[in-house]
Coordinates of C-alpha atoms in Angstrom, one line a residue:
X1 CA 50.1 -40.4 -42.7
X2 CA 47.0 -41.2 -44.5
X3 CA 47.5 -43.1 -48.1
X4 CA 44.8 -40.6 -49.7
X5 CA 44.5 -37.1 -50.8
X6 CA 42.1 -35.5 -47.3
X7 CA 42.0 -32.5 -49.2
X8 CA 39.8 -34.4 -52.0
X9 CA 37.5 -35.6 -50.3
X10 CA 34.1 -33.4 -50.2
X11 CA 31.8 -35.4 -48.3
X12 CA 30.9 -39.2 -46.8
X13 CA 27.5 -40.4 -46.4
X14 CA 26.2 -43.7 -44.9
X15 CA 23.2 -44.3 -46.8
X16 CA 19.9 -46.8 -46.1
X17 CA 20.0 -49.1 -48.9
X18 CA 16.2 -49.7 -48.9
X19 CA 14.9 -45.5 -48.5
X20 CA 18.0 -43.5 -48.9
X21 CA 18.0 -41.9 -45.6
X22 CA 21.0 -40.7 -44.4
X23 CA 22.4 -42.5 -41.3
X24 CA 25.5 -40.2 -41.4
X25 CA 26.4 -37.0 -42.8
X26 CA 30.1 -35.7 -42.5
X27 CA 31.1 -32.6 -44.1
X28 CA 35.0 -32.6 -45.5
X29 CA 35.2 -29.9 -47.8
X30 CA 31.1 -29.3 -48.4
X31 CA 27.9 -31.1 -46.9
X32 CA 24.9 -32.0 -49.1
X33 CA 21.7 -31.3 -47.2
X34 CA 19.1 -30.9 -49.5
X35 CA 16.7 -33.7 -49.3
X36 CA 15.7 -33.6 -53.1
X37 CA 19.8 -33.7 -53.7
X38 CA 20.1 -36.5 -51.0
X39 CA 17.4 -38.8 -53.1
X40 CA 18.5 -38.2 -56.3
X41 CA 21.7 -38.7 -55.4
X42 CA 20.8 -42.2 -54.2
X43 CA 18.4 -42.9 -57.3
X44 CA 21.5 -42.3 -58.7
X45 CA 23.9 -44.5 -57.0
X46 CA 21.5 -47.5 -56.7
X47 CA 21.1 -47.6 -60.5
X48 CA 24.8 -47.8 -61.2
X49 CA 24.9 -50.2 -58.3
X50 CA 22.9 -52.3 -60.3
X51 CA 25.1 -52.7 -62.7
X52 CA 28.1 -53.4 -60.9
X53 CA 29.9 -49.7 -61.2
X54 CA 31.3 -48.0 -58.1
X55 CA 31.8 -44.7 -59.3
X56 CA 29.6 -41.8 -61.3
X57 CA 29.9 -38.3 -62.4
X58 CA 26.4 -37.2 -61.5
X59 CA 26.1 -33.1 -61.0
X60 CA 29.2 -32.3 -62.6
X61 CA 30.7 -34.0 -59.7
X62 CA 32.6 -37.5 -59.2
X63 CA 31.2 -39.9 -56.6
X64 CA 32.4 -43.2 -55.5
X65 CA 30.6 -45.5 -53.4
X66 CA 30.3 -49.2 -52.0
X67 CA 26.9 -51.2 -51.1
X68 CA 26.6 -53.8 -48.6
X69 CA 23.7 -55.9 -47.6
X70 CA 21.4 -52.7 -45.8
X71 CA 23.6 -49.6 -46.4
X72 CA 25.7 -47.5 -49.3
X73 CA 28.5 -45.6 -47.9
X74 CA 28.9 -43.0 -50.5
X75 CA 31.9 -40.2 -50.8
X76 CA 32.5 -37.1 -52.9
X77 CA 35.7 -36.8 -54.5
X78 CA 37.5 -34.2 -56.1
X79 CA 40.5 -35.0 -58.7
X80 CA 42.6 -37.4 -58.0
X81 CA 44.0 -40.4 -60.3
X82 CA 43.5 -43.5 -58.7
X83 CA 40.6 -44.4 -56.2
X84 CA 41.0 -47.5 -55.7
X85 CA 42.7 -46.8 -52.2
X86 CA 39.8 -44.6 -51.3
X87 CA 37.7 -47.6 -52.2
X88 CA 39.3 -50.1 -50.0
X89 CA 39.2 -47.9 -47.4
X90 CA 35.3 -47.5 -47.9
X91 CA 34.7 -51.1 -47.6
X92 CA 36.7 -51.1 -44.3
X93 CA 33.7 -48.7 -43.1
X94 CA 30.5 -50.6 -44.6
X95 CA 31.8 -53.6 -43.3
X96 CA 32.9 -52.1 -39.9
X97 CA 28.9 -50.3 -40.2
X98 CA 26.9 -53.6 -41.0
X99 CA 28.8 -55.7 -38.5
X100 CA 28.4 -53.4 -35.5
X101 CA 24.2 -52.9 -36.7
X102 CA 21.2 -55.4 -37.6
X103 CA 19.1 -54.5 -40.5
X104 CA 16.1 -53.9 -38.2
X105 CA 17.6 -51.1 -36.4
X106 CA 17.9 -49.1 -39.5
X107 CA 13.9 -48.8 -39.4
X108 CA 13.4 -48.1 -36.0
X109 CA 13.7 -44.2 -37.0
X110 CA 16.0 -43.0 -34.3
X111 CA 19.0 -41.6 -36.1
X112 CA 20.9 -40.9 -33.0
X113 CA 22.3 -44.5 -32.7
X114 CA 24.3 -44.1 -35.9
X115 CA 26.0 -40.8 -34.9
X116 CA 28.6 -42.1 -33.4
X117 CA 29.8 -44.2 -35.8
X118 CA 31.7 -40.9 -37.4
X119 CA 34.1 -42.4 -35.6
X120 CA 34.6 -45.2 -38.5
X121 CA 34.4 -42.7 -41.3
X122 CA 37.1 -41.0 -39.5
X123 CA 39.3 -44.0 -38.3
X124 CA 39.7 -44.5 -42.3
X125 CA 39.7 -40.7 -43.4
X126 CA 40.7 -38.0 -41.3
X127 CA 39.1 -34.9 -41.9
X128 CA 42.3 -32.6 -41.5
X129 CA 45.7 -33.3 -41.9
X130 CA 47.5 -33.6 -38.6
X131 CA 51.5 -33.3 -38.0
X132 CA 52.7 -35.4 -35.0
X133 CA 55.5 -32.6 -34.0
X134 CA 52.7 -30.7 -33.5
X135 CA 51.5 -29.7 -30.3
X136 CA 47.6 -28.9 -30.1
X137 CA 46.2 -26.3 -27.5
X138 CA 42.7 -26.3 -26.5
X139 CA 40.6 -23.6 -27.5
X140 CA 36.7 -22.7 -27.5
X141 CA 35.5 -24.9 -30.4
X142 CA 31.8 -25.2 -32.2
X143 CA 28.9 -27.6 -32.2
X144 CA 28.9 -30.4 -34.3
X145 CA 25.6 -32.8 -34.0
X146 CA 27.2 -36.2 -33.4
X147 CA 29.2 -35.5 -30.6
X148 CA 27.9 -38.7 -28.8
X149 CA 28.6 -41.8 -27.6
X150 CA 31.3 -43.7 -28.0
X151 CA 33.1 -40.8 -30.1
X152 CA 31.7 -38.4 -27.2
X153 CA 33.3 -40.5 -25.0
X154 CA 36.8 -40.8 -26.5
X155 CA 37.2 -37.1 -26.9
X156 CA 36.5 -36.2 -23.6
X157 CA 39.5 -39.0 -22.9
X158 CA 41.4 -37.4 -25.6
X159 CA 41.1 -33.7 -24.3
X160 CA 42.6 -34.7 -20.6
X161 CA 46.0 -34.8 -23.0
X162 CA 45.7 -32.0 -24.6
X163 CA 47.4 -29.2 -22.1
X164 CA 49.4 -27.0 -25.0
X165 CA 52.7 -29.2 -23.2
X166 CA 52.8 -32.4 -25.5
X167 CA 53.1 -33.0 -29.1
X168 CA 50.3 -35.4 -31.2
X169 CA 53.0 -38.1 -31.0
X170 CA 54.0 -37.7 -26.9
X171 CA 50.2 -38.0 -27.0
X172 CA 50.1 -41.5 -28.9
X173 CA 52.9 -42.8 -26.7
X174 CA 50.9 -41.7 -23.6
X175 CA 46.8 -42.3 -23.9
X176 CA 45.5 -46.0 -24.1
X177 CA 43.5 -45.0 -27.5
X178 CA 44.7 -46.2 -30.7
X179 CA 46.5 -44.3 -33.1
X180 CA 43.8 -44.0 -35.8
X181 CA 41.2 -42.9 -33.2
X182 CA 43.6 -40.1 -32.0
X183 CA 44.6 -38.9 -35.4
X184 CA 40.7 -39.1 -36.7
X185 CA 39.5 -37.1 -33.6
X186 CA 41.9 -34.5 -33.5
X187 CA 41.0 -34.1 -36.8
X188 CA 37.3 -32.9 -36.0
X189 CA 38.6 -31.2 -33.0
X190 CA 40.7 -29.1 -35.3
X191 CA 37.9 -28.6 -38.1
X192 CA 35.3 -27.5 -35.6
X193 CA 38.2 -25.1 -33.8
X194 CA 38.0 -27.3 -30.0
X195 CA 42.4 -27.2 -31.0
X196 CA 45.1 -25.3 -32.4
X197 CA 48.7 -26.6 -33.5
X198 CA 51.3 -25.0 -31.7
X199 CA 54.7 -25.7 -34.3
X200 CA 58.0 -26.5 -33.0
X201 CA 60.3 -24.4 -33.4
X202 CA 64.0 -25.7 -34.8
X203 CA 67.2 -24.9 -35.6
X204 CA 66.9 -24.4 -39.2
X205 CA 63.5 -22.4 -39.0
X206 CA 63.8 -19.1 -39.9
X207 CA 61.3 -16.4 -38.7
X208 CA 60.9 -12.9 -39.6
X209 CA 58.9 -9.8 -37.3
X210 CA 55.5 -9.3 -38.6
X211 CA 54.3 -6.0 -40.1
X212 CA 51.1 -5.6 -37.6
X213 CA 52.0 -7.5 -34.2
X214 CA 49.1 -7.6 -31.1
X215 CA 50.4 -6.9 -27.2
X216 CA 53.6 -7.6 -26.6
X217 CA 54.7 -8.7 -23.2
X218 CA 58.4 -9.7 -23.3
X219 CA 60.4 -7.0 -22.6
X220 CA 63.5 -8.3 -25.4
X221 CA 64.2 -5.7 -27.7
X222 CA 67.6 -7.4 -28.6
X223 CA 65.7 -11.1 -29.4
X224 CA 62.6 -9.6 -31.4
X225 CA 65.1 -7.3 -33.5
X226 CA 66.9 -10.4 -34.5
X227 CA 64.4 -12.0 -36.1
X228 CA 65.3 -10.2 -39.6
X229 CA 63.6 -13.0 -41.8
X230 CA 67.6 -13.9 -43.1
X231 CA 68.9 -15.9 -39.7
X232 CA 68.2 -19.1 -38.7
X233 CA 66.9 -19.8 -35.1
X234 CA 70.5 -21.5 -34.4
X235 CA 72.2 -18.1 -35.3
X236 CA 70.0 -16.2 -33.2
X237 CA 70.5 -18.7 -30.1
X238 CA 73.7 -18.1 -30.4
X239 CA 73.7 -14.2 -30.7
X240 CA 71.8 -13.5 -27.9
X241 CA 72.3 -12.8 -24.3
X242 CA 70.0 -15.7 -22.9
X243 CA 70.0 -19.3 -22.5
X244 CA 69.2 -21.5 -25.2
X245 CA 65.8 -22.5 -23.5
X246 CA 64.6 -19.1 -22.3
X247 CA 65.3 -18.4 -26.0
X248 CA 63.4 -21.1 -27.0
X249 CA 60.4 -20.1 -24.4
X250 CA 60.3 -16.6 -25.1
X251 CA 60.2 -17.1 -29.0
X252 CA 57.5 -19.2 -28.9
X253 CA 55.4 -16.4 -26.5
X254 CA 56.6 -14.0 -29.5
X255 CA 54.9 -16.5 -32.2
X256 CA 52.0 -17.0 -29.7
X257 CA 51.3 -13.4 -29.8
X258 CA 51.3 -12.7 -33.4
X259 CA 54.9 -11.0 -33.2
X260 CA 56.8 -13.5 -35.0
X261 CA 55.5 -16.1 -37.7
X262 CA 58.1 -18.6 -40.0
X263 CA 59.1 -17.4 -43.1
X264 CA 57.8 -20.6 -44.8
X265 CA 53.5 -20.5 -43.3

């Protein structure tokens, strides 16, 4: 579980300490694109850099930032009380940054190098919470522009263990991938919609029928009535004419079709 408010964080830029180009965008809540925002922003960050301050209000917003020897890595934050974890982690990615790349490749003007180190940003700060008990399903997901690489790479790896079967945490205990990388890139996966989270269902859930259900294909009158929003999926186990795991695995095609939902989402 991450140490830091993911909900807080608005954005993370990689900046070029000498022009103010950004090397790396990544969008949490927002993304800052304007170019005229971008350099102010910097103009801004630079001066209080100058005098030894890691944080500003600028914009009505609060920033926090850290400057190494040829980049800024610079986040928006929303409220929170302390950021000095978010700090720490911060310098984890500038040093991570400037000891993977040489000053000189910074001006080379090719951007595309640089994309893949998301992956660092994301190592540190995932950009959704995940739930291990969770299992994710594959589903037709969006663009997003630094797909490449290294982080290209490892979700392709990633993906081959994602069949709708095992939780996030069978997942850990079966890939050769680190726990931070598979946390940070299921993260994107589920931001840009390339996953869903399939909950497990327990005895103490309760679920309830919903108002406006889609197709339904399981012919169980008995099982769907019972779902009455009062019971708990251990009562209805035991109340029904089936077997606790074609109970289990027809509930879950129920919830999978928009029939049944918990009482607590």
């Amino acid at each position: 579980m991450s140490p830091v408010d993911l909900k807080a964080i608005r954005h993370i830029l990689i900046m070029n300490k000498e022009g103010g180009e950004p090397l790396l965008n990544l969008p949490y809540q927002e993304m800052i694109t304007d170019p005229a925002l971008i350099a102010a922003l910097f103009r801004a960050v630079m001066d209080f850099l100058g005098r030894g301050l890691r944080q500003i209000i600028w914009e009505n917003k609060r920033y926090i930032f850290e400057g190494g020897e040829f980049v800024i890595v610079v986040m928006g934050l929303g409220r929170v009380e302390d950021v000095s974890e978010y700090q720490k982690m911060l310098k984890t990615i500038l040093r991570e940054f400037e000891e993977k790349h040489e000053k000189k490749t910074l001006n080379m003007g090719d951007m595309r190098p640089f994309k893949e180190d998301a992956l660092l940003i994301i190592r540190q700060f995932p950009m959704t919470a995940i739930n291990y008990d969770y299992t994710p399903i594959a589903i037709q997901g969006k663009e997003f522009n630094w797909q490449v690489g290294i982080l290209d790479e490892k979700i392709e790896q990633l993906m081959k263990f994602v069949n709708g079967k095992r939780s996030v945490r069978q997942i850990l205990k079966s890939i050769s991938m680190s726990e931070n990388d598979v946390i940070g890139i299921l993260s994107i996966l589920k931001k840009y919609e390339w996953v869903k989270f399939k909950r497990p269902i327990r005895d103490d859930d309760i679920l309830v029928r919903n108002k406006r259900i889609g197709e339904v294909l399981i012919t169980a009158p008995e099982l769907i009535e019972s779902f009455d929003g009062k019971r708990t999926f251990r009562e209805i186990k035991e109340s029904v004419p089936y077997e606790p795991s074609v109970t289990i695995y027809l509930t879950s095609k129920l919830i999978e079709s928009g029939t049944l939902r918990f009482i607590d989402a």
